[in-house]
XYZ file of C-alpha atoms in Angstrom:
369
model
C 19.722 23.583 -11.159
C 21.796 25.474 -8.343
C 20.664 24.670 -5.095
C 22.441 27.378 -3.273
C 20.053 29.818 -4.531
C 16.666 27.704 -5.358
C 13.499 28.455 -2.878
C 11.433 25.318 -2.949
C 7.294 26.128 -1.377
C 6.266 22.161 -0.359
C 2.338 22.132 -0.169
C 1.719 19.331 2.403
C 3.748 18.572 5.982
C 2.920 14.971 6.516
C 5.215 12.279 5.909
C 5.519 12.354 2.640
C 5.845 16.625 2.316
C 8.434 16.758 5.560
C 10.541 13.760 4.114
C 10.981 15.891 0.829
C 11.500 19.290 3.006
C 14.636 17.112 4.730
C 15.799 15.809 1.332
C 15.826 19.336 -0.215
C 17.508 21.120 2.819
C 20.205 18.493 3.003
C 21.293 19.466 -0.343
C 21.059 22.978 0.128
C 17.700 24.242 -0.767
C 15.751 26.929 0.910
C 12.191 25.542 2.131
C 8.898 26.886 2.639
C 6.120 24.405 3.520
C 2.163 25.042 3.595
C -0.391 22.380 5.617
C -3.922 23.305 5.870
C -4.117 21.411 9.370
C -1.427 20.694 12.029
C 1.770 19.532 10.592
C 3.204 16.150 11.061
C -0.450 14.560 11.798
C -3.098 13.195 9.385
C -2.831 9.570 7.729
C 1.510 10.207 8.278
C 0.604 10.118 12.599
C -2.167 7.680 12.669
C -0.648 4.621 10.645
C 0.767 1.704 12.017
C 4.347 2.318 10.614
C 5.372 -1.255 9.506
C 8.427 -0.791 7.537
C 7.060 -3.339 4.530
C 4.091 -3.274 2.602
C 1.601 -5.731 4.085
C 1.947 -8.773 1.418
C 4.461 -6.786 -0.432
C 3.772 -9.748 -3.095
C 0.252 -8.344 -3.785
C 1.538 -5.200 -4.664
C 2.970 -3.527 -7.918
C 6.821 -4.042 -7.938
C 7.310 0.096 -8.342
C 5.963 0.283 -4.737
C 8.259 -2.473 -3.599
C 11.519 -0.912 -5.491
C 10.817 2.067 -3.296
C 9.625 0.615 -0.222
C 12.939 -1.999 0.089
C 15.009 0.942 1.157
C 12.862 2.271 3.783
C 14.297 0.446 6.918
C 17.766 1.239 6.050
C 17.071 4.627 4.885
C 15.498 5.575 8.299
C 18.482 4.092 10.531
C 20.620 6.169 8.444
C 18.307 9.465 9.122
C 17.429 8.268 12.587
C 21.280 8.506 13.147
C 21.841 11.910 11.757
C 18.943 13.672 13.008
C 18.595 12.515 16.611
C 21.838 14.780 17.977
C 19.806 17.410 16.194
C 16.051 17.041 17.432
C 16.779 14.513 20.351
C 13.801 12.407 19.259
C 14.741 8.658 18.540
C 12.281 7.365 15.847
C 12.145 3.915 18.137
C 12.915 1.326 15.228
C 12.054 -2.110 16.602
C 13.001 -5.255 14.629
C 11.033 -7.275 16.002
C 10.003 -9.417 13.054
C 6.217 -10.296 11.878
C 4.478 -13.408 12.451
C 1.570 -13.964 9.516
C -0.990 -16.581 9.871
C -2.870 -16.467 6.249
C -2.522 -20.014 5.599
C -3.340 -18.780 1.694
C -0.384 -16.580 1.925
C 2.386 -19.066 3.112
C 3.568 -20.293 -0.278
C 4.110 -16.856 -1.654
C 5.322 -15.293 1.473
C 8.059 -17.901 1.637
C 9.159 -17.867 -1.757
C 8.976 -13.702 -2.141
C 12.733 -12.746 -0.819
C 14.270 -15.655 -3.124
C 12.056 -14.560 -6.412
C 12.321 -10.664 -5.837
C 15.762 -10.609 -4.577
C 14.739 -8.784 -1.535
C 16.876 -10.645 1.325
C 15.008 -8.352 4.122
C 12.025 -10.383 3.515
C 13.434 -13.666 4.158
C 10.875 -15.989 5.769
C 10.463 -19.307 7.632
C 7.444 -21.656 7.974
C 7.020 -22.130 11.712
C 4.620 -24.772 13.632
C 2.647 -24.278 16.889
C 5.329 -25.035 19.014
C 7.812 -22.994 17.097
C 5.492 -19.859 17.229
C 5.116 -20.111 21.147
C 9.154 -19.918 21.365
C 8.860 -16.466 19.090
C 5.988 -15.358 20.587
C 4.274 -16.773 23.646
C 1.449 -14.369 23.910
C 0.097 -15.745 20.566
C -3.289 -18.130 20.605
C -2.118 -21.494 20.990
C -4.933 -22.909 18.552
C -2.976 -21.409 15.848
C -1.362 -24.177 14.287
C 1.414 -22.366 11.486
C 2.983 -19.015 10.935
C 5.425 -17.549 8.528
C 7.980 -15.774 10.170
C 9.843 -12.621 8.587
C 12.728 -12.160 11.426
C 13.821 -9.059 9.679
C 10.849 -6.824 9.420
C 10.789 -3.846 11.408
C 8.293 -0.927 12.494
C 8.872 2.736 13.059
C 7.278 4.484 15.886
C 5.450 6.827 13.257
C 4.333 9.748 15.406
C 8.180 10.264 16.981
C 9.142 10.112 13.201
C 7.107 12.686 12.225
C 7.974 14.825 15.196
C 11.743 14.608 14.545
C 11.083 15.495 10.863
C 9.208 18.680 12.108
C 11.627 19.476 14.711
C 14.584 19.273 12.407
C 12.879 21.573 9.566
C 11.837 24.117 12.701
C 15.040 24.633 13.689
C 16.727 24.598 10.289
C 17.862 28.318 9.277
C 16.842 27.694 5.374
C 12.965 26.641 6.121
C 9.838 28.186 7.028
C 6.640 26.506 8.204
C 3.000 27.585 7.752
C 0.385 25.291 9.612
C -3.398 25.989 9.488
C -2.657 27.866 6.102
C -4.863 26.054 3.429
C -3.780 27.023 -0.127
C -6.666 27.936 -2.348
C -5.216 29.157 -5.413
C -2.529 28.247 -7.632
C -1.578 31.167 -10.231
C -0.290 29.697 -13.577
C 1.163 31.555 -16.873
C 3.280 30.511 -19.635
C 3.658 27.035 -18.218
C 4.815 28.125 -14.832
C 3.550 28.500 -11.397
C 4.230 32.048 -10.557
C 2.629 32.367 -6.878
C 0.253 30.491 -4.551
C -2.402 32.268 -2.391
C -4.054 31.083 0.898
C -7.654 31.380 1.836
C -6.635 35.041 3.109
C -5.326 36.278 0.009
C -1.658 36.055 1.003
C 0.688 35.714 -2.044
C 3.902 33.003 -1.699
C 6.599 32.774 -4.360
C 9.468 30.240 -4.639
C 11.128 29.016 -7.964
C 9.691 25.374 -7.910
C 6.628 24.187 -6.385
C 5.845 20.569 -4.840
C 2.502 19.251 -4.096
C 2.402 16.344 -1.513
C -0.993 17.006 -0.195
C -2.280 13.080 0.340
C -5.702 12.164 0.484
C -6.345 16.063 -0.769
C -3.967 16.095 -3.677
C -6.825 15.659 -6.029
C -7.971 19.103 -5.438
C -5.011 20.787 -5.827
C -4.328 19.053 -9.354
C -7.662 19.866 -10.873
C -6.238 23.879 -10.838
C -3.358 22.381 -12.990
C -6.412 21.047 -14.995
C -4.670 17.491 -14.536
C -6.920 14.571 -13.383
C -5.347 12.414 -10.772
C -7.367 9.687 -8.969
C -6.630 10.263 -5.287
C -9.494 9.194 -2.862
C -9.513 9.479 1.042
C -9.543 5.859 2.365
C -10.633 5.842 6.324
C -8.717 3.656 8.170
C -9.263 3.199 12.046
C -6.708 1.992 14.768
C -6.957 1.116 18.242
C -3.891 1.118 20.997
C -3.813 -0.778 23.963
C -1.276 -0.586 26.663
C 0.794 -3.324 27.922
C 3.935 -4.015 29.826
C 7.159 -2.889 28.097
C 8.322 -6.070 25.389
C 5.090 -7.738 26.487
C 4.443 -8.834 22.856
C 7.738 -9.248 21.183
C 6.793 -9.658 17.510
C 4.434 -7.877 15.066
C 1.359 -10.132 14.473
C -0.669 -10.005 11.413
C -3.764 -12.240 9.738
C -6.157 -11.521 6.938
C -4.640 -7.548 6.819
C -5.228 -6.802 10.312
C -2.284 -6.570 12.571
C -0.738 -6.011 15.797
C 2.190 -3.604 15.903
C 4.486 -3.715 19.573
C 6.310 -0.306 20.727
C 8.946 -0.274 22.802
C 7.153 0.920 25.717
C 4.331 -1.480 25.693
C 1.762 -0.032 23.594
C 0.225 -2.063 20.744
C -1.156 -0.503 17.845
C -3.874 -2.278 16.323
C -5.619 -2.198 12.773
C -6.288 -1.489 10.307
C -9.686 -0.705 8.343
C -10.458 0.086 4.983
C -13.499 2.099 4.177
C -14.725 5.166 1.781
C -16.408 7.817 4.070
C -15.432 10.461 2.089
C -13.515 12.815 4.239
C -15.102 12.378 7.378
C -12.583 10.525 9.872
C -15.350 9.778 12.749
C -14.913 7.008 14.679
C -17.365 4.084 14.076
C -17.952 1.687 16.917
C -18.619 -1.499 14.426
C -15.141 -0.792 12.852
C -13.465 -0.953 16.708
C -15.078 -3.630 17.574
C -13.716 -5.799 14.476
C -10.622 -4.278 15.435
C -10.499 -5.842 19.093
C -12.117 -9.189 18.037
C -9.485 -9.903 15.174
C -6.723 -8.422 17.669
C -7.875 -10.784 20.608
C -8.045 -13.985 18.065
C -4.502 -13.591 17.656
C -3.468 -12.647 20.913
C -6.202 -13.613 23.573
C -4.423 -12.066 26.650
C -4.438 -8.801 25.317
C -8.097 -8.815 26.608
C -6.485 -8.283 30.527
C -5.068 -4.737 29.298
C -6.834 -1.100 28.786
C -7.692 0.085 24.906
C -6.076 3.868 25.934
C -6.944 5.275 22.370
C -8.775 5.063 19.412
C -8.232 7.168 16.156
C -8.898 7.355 12.226
C -6.991 8.842 9.510
C -7.479 9.234 5.677
C -5.074 7.444 3.403
C -4.380 8.871 0.251
C -6.142 6.054 -1.989
C -4.895 5.377 -5.577
C -6.028 2.786 -7.665
C -2.808 1.061 -8.203
C -0.875 2.353 -4.881
C 2.041 3.725 -7.061
C 2.496 7.374 -6.050
C 3.151 10.233 -8.821
C 6.784 11.492 -8.387
C 7.337 13.784 -11.297
C 6.991 16.798 -12.869
C 2.920 18.021 -13.399
C 2.267 17.937 -17.269
C 2.390 21.223 -18.826
C 4.375 23.049 -15.761
C 7.741 23.484 -15.736
C 8.445 24.288 -11.881
C 5.739 21.999 -10.331
C 6.262 18.471 -8.847
C 4.243 16.360 -7.435
C 4.839 13.350 -4.476
C 1.760 11.998 -3.913
C -0.505 8.776 -4.083
C 1.383 6.475 -1.809
C -2.017 5.339 -0.210
C -1.429 2.442 2.347
C 2.844 2.735 2.052
C 3.581 6.466 2.165
C 5.755 6.224 5.445
C 7.945 3.298 3.905
C 8.268 4.784 0.830
C 8.614 8.460 1.579
C 12.323 8.522 1.833
C 13.270 6.682 -1.484
C 10.310 8.749 -2.873
C 11.905 12.371 -1.547
C 15.251 11.301 -2.785
C 13.913 10.261 -6.414
C 12.209 13.681 -6.799
C 15.202 15.737 -5.558
C 17.298 13.919 -8.231
C 14.549 14.884 -10.815
C 14.438 18.084 -9.956
C 18.087 18.592 -10.080
C 18.088 16.867 -13.734
C 20.035 14.012 -12.206
C 20.122 10.343 -13.378
C 17.776 8.710 -10.723
C 19.060 6.007 -8.470
C 15.732 3.976 -8.939
C 13.810 3.772 -12.378
C 11.896 6.741 -12.336
C 9.545 5.816 -15.234
C 6.355 4.275 -13.047
C 6.071 7.311 -11.465
C 5.141 9.291 -14.148
C 2.004 10.426 -15.875
C 0.991 8.279 -18.448
C 1.429 9.859 -21.809
């Protein structure tokens, strides 16, 4: 495929869709992007931005195969995009303290067993915890400390990706433009149509619609088990650098931002496509946060929100050609790890589109059979 004259339509303008667009633009393609809502929102905006799967030893190796490139990919991309967009991703390497005793052995051995030096961990006890992060509850007696783990401020990341796309001469973005119909003939997509009946055409098409992907896949007569999974968050405001590390216990986390905001989450519930806040979930997040960092009670909660993750059975996304269609592709189903997997996912998809040998094993992300 010659990129110089190829036009790609991407349906979905979250972090996966925008990362795919940036990857393709930087390799000479023309890109047209559609989103049914506002770009760079939904789960991409709502997440915490940890540049690692939570407890990576619990996840399928295919997830970690892509996630391990997240931090370095974003550092390189931030260096490239910031002079153009004027937006810093604010990647912070504060490390993470994990307090789940039942995860200590797995966490301490993960880096060696899976050859991931960025996941090197150390067992620390009460006095060492206080030296690393003096805000942690003094009653906590032990933790596993991952000093190299980082977080990215995902609203700034997505805004930078969006700004880059908007200024690019070979990109066009349509927001609040739901795609209603995909016209397929002779094993090829020949056009897509929005809800107003407008037609759009390209050489190749990419479905990157997150939690909404299954609905579009049905038009290809393909079943893809992606369900919306509701996740709720609470935001505190403290002085800058007040909380020096990320903290996590029993899948609940605190993520400090550079300016003193602290993101606390997150829940996992199946409420369909409803994104309303639930008071009992908020209180559970708050109580979990205060159990780890009691002094947080002195600061205000400044915002709460919820997003819909693209839940899939294993969390392993589909990054491949759609069955029985020569010019349509999928990049969806990342569940809780879309942000950290997005750069590697975009590269993997682009290499497959170009017919190149892929930089990582592509087989786990294909349709079975």
